[in-house]
Coordinates of C-alpha atoms and ligand atoms in Angstrom, one line a residue:
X1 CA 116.2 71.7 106.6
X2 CA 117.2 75.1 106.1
X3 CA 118.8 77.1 103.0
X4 CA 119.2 80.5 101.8
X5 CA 118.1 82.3 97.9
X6 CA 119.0 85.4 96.9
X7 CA 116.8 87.0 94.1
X8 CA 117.0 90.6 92.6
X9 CA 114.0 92.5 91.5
X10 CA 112.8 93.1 88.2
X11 CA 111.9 95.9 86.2
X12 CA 108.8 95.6 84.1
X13 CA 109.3 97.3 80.5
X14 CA 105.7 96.0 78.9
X15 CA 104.0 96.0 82.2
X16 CA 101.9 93.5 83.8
X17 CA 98.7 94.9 85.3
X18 CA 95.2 93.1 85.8
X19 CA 94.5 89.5 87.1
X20 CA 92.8 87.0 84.6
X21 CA 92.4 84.2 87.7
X22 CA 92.7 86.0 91.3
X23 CA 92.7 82.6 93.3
X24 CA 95.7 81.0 91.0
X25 CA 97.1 84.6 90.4
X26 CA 97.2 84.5 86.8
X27 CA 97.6 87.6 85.0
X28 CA 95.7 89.2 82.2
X29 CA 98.3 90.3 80.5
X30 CA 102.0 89.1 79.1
X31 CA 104.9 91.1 80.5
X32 CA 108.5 91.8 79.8
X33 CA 110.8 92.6 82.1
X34 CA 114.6 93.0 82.8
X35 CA 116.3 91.9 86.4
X36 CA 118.5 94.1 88.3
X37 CA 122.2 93.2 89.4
X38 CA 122.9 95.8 92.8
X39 CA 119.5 95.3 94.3
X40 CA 118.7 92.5 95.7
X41 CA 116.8 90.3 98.4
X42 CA 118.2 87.5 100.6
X43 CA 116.1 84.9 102.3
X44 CA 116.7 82.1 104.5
X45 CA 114.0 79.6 105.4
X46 CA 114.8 77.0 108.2
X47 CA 112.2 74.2 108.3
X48 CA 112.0 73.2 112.4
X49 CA 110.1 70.6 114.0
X50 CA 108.1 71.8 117.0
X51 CA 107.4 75.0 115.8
X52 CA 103.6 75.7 115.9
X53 CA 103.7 79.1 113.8
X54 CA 105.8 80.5 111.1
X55 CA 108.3 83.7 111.9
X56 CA 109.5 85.8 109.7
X57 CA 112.3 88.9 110.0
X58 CA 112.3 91.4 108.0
X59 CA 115.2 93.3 107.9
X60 CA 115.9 92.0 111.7
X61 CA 112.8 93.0 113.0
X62 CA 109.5 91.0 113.5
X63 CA 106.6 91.8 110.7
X64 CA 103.2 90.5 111.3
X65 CA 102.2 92.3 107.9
X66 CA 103.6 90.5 106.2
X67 CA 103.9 86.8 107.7
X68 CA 100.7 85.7 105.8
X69 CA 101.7 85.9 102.2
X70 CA 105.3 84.3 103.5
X71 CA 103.7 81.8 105.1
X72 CA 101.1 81.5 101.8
X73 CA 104.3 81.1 99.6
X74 CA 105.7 77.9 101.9
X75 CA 102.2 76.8 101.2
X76 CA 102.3 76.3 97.5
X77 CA 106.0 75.4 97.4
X78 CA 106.1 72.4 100.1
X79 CA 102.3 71.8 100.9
X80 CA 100.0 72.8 103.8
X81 CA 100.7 70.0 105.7
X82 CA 104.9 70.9 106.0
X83 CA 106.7 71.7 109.3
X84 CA 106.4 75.6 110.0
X85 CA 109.1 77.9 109.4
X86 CA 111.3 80.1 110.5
X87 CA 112.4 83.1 107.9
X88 CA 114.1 85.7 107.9
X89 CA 114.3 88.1 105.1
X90 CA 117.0 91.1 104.0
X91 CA 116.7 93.4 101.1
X92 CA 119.3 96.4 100.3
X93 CA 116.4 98.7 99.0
X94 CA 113.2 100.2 100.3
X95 CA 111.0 98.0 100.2
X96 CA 107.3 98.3 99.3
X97 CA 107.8 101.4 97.6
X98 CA 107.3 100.6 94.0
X99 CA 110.7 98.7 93.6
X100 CA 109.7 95.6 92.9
X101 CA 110.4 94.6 96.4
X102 CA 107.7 91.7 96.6
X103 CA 109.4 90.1 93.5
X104 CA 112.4 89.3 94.9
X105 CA 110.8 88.2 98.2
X106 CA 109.0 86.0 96.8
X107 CA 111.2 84.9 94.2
X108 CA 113.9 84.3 97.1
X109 CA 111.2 82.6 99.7
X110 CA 110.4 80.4 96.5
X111 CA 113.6 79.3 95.7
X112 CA 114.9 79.0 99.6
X113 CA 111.6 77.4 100.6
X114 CA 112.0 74.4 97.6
X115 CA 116.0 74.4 98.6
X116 CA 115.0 73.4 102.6
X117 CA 113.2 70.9 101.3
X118 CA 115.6 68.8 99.2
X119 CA 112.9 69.2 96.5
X120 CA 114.7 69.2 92.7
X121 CA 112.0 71.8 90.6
X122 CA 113.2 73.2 87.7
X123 CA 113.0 76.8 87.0
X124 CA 110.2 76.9 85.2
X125 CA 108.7 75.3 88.0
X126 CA 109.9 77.5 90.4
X127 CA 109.2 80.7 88.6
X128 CA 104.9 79.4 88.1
X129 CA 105.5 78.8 92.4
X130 CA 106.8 82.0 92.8
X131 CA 104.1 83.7 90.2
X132 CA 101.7 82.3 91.9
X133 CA 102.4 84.4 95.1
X134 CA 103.4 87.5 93.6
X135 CA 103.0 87.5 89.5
X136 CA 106.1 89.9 89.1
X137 CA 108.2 87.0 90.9
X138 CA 108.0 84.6 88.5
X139 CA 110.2 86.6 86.1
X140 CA 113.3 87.2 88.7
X141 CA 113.8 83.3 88.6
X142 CA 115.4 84.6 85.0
X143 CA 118.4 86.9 84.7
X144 CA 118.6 89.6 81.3
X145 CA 115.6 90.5 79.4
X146 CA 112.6 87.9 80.3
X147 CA 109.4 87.1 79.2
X148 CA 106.0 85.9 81.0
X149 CA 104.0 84.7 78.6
X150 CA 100.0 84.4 79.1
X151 CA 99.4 80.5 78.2
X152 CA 96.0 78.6 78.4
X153 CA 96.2 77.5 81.9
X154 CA 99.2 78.8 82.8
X155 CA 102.7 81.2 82.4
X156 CA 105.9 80.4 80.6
X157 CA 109.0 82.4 81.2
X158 CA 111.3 82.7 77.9
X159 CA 114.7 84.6 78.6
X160 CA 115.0 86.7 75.7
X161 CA 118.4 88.4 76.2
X162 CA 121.2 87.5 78.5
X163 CA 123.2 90.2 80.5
X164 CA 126.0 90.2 78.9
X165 CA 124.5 90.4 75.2
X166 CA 122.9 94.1 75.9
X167 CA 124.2 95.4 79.3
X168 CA 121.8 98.3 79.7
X169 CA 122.1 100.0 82.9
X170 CA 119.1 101.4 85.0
X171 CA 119.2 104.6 86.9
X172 CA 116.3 104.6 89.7
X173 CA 115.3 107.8 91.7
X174 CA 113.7 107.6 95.0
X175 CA 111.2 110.6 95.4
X176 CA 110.2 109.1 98.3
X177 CA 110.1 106.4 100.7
X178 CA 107.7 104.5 102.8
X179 CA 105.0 102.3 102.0
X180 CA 102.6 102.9 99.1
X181 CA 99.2 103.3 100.3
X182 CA 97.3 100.9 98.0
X183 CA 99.0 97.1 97.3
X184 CA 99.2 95.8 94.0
X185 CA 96.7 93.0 94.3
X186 CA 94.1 95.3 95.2
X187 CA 94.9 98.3 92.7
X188 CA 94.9 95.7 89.8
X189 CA 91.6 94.7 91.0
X190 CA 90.2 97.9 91.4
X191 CA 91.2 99.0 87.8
X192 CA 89.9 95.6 86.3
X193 CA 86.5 96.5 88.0
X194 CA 86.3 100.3 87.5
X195 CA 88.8 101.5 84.7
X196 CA 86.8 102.3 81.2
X197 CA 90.3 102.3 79.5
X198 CA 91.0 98.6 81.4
X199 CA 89.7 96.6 78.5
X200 CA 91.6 98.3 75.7
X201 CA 95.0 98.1 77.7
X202 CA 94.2 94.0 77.9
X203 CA 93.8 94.3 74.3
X204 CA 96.7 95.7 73.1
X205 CA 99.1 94.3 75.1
X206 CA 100.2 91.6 72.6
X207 CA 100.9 94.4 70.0
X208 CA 103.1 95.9 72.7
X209 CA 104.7 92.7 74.0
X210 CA 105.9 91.8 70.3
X211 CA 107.5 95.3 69.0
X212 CA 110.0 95.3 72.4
X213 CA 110.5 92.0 71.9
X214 CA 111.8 92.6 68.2
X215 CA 113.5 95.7 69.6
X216 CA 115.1 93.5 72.4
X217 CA 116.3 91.0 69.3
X218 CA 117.5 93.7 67.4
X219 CA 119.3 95.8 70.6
X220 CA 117.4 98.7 68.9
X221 CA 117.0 101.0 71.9
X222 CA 115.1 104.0 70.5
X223 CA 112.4 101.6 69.6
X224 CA 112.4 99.7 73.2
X225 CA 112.7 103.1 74.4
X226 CA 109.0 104.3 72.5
X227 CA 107.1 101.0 73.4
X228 CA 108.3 101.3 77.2
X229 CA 107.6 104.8 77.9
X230 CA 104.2 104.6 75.5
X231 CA 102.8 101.0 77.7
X232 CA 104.2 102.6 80.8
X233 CA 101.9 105.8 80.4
X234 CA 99.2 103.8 79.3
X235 CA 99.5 101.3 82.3
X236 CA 99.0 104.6 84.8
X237 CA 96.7 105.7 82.8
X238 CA 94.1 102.9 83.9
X239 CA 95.1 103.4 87.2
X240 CA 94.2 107.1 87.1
X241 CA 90.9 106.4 85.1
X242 CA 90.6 104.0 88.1
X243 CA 87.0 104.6 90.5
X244 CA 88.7 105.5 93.3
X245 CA 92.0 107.6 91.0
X246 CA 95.1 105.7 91.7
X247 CA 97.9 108.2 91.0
X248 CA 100.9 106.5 92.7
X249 CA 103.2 109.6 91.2
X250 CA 104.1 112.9 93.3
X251 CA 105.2 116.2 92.1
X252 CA 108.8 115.1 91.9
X253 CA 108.1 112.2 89.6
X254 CA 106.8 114.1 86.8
X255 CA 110.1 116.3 87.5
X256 CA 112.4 113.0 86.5
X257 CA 110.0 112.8 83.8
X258 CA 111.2 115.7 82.1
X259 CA 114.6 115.6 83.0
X260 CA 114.6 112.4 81.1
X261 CA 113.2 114.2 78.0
X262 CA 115.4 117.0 78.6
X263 CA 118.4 114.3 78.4
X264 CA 116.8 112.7 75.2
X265 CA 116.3 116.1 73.8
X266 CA 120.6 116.5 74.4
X267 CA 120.5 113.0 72.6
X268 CA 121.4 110.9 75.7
X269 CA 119.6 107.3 75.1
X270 CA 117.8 107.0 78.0
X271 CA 114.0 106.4 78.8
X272 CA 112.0 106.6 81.7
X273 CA 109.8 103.6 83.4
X274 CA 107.6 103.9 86.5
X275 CA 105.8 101.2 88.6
X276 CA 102.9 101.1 90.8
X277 CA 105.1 103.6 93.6
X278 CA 106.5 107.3 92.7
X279 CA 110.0 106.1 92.2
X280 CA 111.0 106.9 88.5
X281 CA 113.6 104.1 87.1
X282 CA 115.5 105.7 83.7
X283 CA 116.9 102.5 81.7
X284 CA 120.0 104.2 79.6
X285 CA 123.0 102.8 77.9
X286 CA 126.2 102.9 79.6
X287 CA 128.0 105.7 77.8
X288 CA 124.3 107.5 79.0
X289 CA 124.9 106.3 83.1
X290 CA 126.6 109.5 84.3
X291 CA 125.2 112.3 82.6
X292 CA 121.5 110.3 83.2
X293 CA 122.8 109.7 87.4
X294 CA 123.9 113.7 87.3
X295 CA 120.9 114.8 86.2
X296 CA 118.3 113.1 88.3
X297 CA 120.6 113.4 91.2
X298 CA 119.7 117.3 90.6
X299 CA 115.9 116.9 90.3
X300 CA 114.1 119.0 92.8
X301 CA 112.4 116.1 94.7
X302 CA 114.9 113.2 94.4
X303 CA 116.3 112.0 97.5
X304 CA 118.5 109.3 96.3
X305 CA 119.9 107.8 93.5
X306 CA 120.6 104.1 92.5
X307 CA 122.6 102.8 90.4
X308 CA 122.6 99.4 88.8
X309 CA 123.2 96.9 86.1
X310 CA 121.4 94.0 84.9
X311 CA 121.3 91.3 86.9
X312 CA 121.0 86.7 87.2
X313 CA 118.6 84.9 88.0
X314 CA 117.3 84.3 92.1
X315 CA 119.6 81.4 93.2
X316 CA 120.7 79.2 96.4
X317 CA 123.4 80.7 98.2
X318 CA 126.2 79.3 101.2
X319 CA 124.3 80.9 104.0
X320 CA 122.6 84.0 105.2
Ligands
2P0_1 C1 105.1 94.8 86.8 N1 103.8 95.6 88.7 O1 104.9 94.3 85.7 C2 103.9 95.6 87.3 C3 104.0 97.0 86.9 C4 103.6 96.9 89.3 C5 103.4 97.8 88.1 O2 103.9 93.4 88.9 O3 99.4 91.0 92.9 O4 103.4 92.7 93.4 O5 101.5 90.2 93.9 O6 100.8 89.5 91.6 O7 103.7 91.3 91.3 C6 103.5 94.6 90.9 O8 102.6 93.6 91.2 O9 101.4 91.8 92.0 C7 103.8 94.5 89.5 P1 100.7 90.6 92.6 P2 102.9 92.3 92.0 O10 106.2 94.8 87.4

């Protein structure tokens, strides 16, 4: 009754942003996204009789914080009814800081929590369990370049690209750690209820979704490279139109953004992508890696540098 998942996070390129169905956690939008090798998130998840509350470790310590969404995941993967748990979680990263850290939790806690069980779901499965507790999730159950498409009643996930087939590498600068001051969940919400621009980004998504998806087919970076950056900015810019602003960027995030145009500018392929946090993630090709690394590593502001290739898919491992 216990078993161990690793998952990496993912980096959204057409962003998801905005809830269609906030109790199944459906999203408004499609997204695409690409999973990280170097980062990543381990979780075990032992299944023990006589245990009348779940636990969960985070990085070896206790965390209250975050024990109900854990405990929410087991839920919807083995029923309310199952034995409680105990957890115990590790990433490599920092984690609610805009780096996709909930994905691979939840992703992991999915994949371990099914894996304790015995229980035989296919991915697809798996990745509409792990959506449902944190909708970035669903698309680390994929390795490459994946899609999460917005069906009737419910996602799909489509690889569109395997690791191998375009190994792009991704360059992330930390401007700063610690946790973000508003979650996801809520900052989606609050755009959806408050952002005049909220509509038209909804609206245009599927425009967005299909030109990086024929870039993607075609390895044509320049033109992944103008979607990215263009749905990026527009994705902040709801959040900043947002009743209250949500600017998740500091002083030292618009810095990486134009040492990224600087690089472009020396003809580096390289573009720049930022989440809901002030980390600023600059997705280049190979030959690019150094000079791209160099650069931001010299940005006024950045305090560390990462490093990392594209990644598999969250997976069962030996132990933890
Ligand atoms: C993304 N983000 O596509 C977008 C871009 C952040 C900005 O998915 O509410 O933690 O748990 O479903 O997955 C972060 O949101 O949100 C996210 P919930 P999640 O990667």
């Amino acid at each position: 009754m216990q078993a161990t998942a690793i998952a990496q996070p993912n980096i959204a390129l057409i962003k998801y942003w905005g809830k269609r169905d906030i109790d199944r956690n459906l999203p408004a939008v499609g997204s695409i996204s690409i999973t990280l090798s170097d980062l990543q998130t381990k979780v075990s998840v032992e299944l023990r009789d006589g245990l009348s509350d779940d636990i969960l470790l985070v990085n070896g310590d206790e965390n209250q914080a975050m024990l109900p969404r854990m405990s929410a995941c087991l839920d919807k993967v083995l029923g309310q009814s199952r034995l409680r748990a105990s957890m115990q979680s590790h990433s490599n990263f920092p984690i609610a800081a805009g780096l996709a850290s909930s994905a691979s939790a939840f992703a992991a806690t999915t994949v371990a929590a099914a894996g304790a069980a015995n229980l035989s779901l296919g991915t697809q499965d798996l990745a509409r369990l792990a959506g449902a507790s944190s909708g970035s999730a669903a698309r680390s159950l994929y390795g490459g370049f994946v899609e999460l498409k917005n069906a009737d009643d419910n996602i799909t996930l489509t690889p569109l690209c395997d690791v191998d087939s375009w190994p792009l590498q991704v360059v992330v600068a930390i401007t700063q750690t610690g946790p973000k001051a508003t979650g996801s969940t809520e900052a989606m919400e609050i755009s959806r209820e408050t952002s005049p621009f909220y509509d038209n980004w909804v609206a245009q998504q599927e425009y967005d979704l299909e030109v990086a998806r024929a870039a993607i087919d075609r390895r044509d970076f320049a033109q992944l490279a103008t979607i990215a950056e263009h749905n990026c900015l527009k994705m902040h810019s709801v959040m900043w139109a947002s009743r209250p602003p949500m600017v998740f960027w500091n002083a030292a995030t618009m810095r990486c953004l134009q040492t990224v145009r600087r690089l472009q500018g020396e003809g580096h392929q390289v573009f720049f992508t930022i989440d809901a946090g002030p980390q600023v993630k600059a997705v280049c090709l190979p030959a690019d890696v150094d000079a791209v690394s160099q650069a931001l590593a010299e940005t006024s502001g950045v305090q560390e540098i990462m490093t990392t290739g594209l990644g598999s898919a969250a997976r069962l491992v030996e132990s933890l």
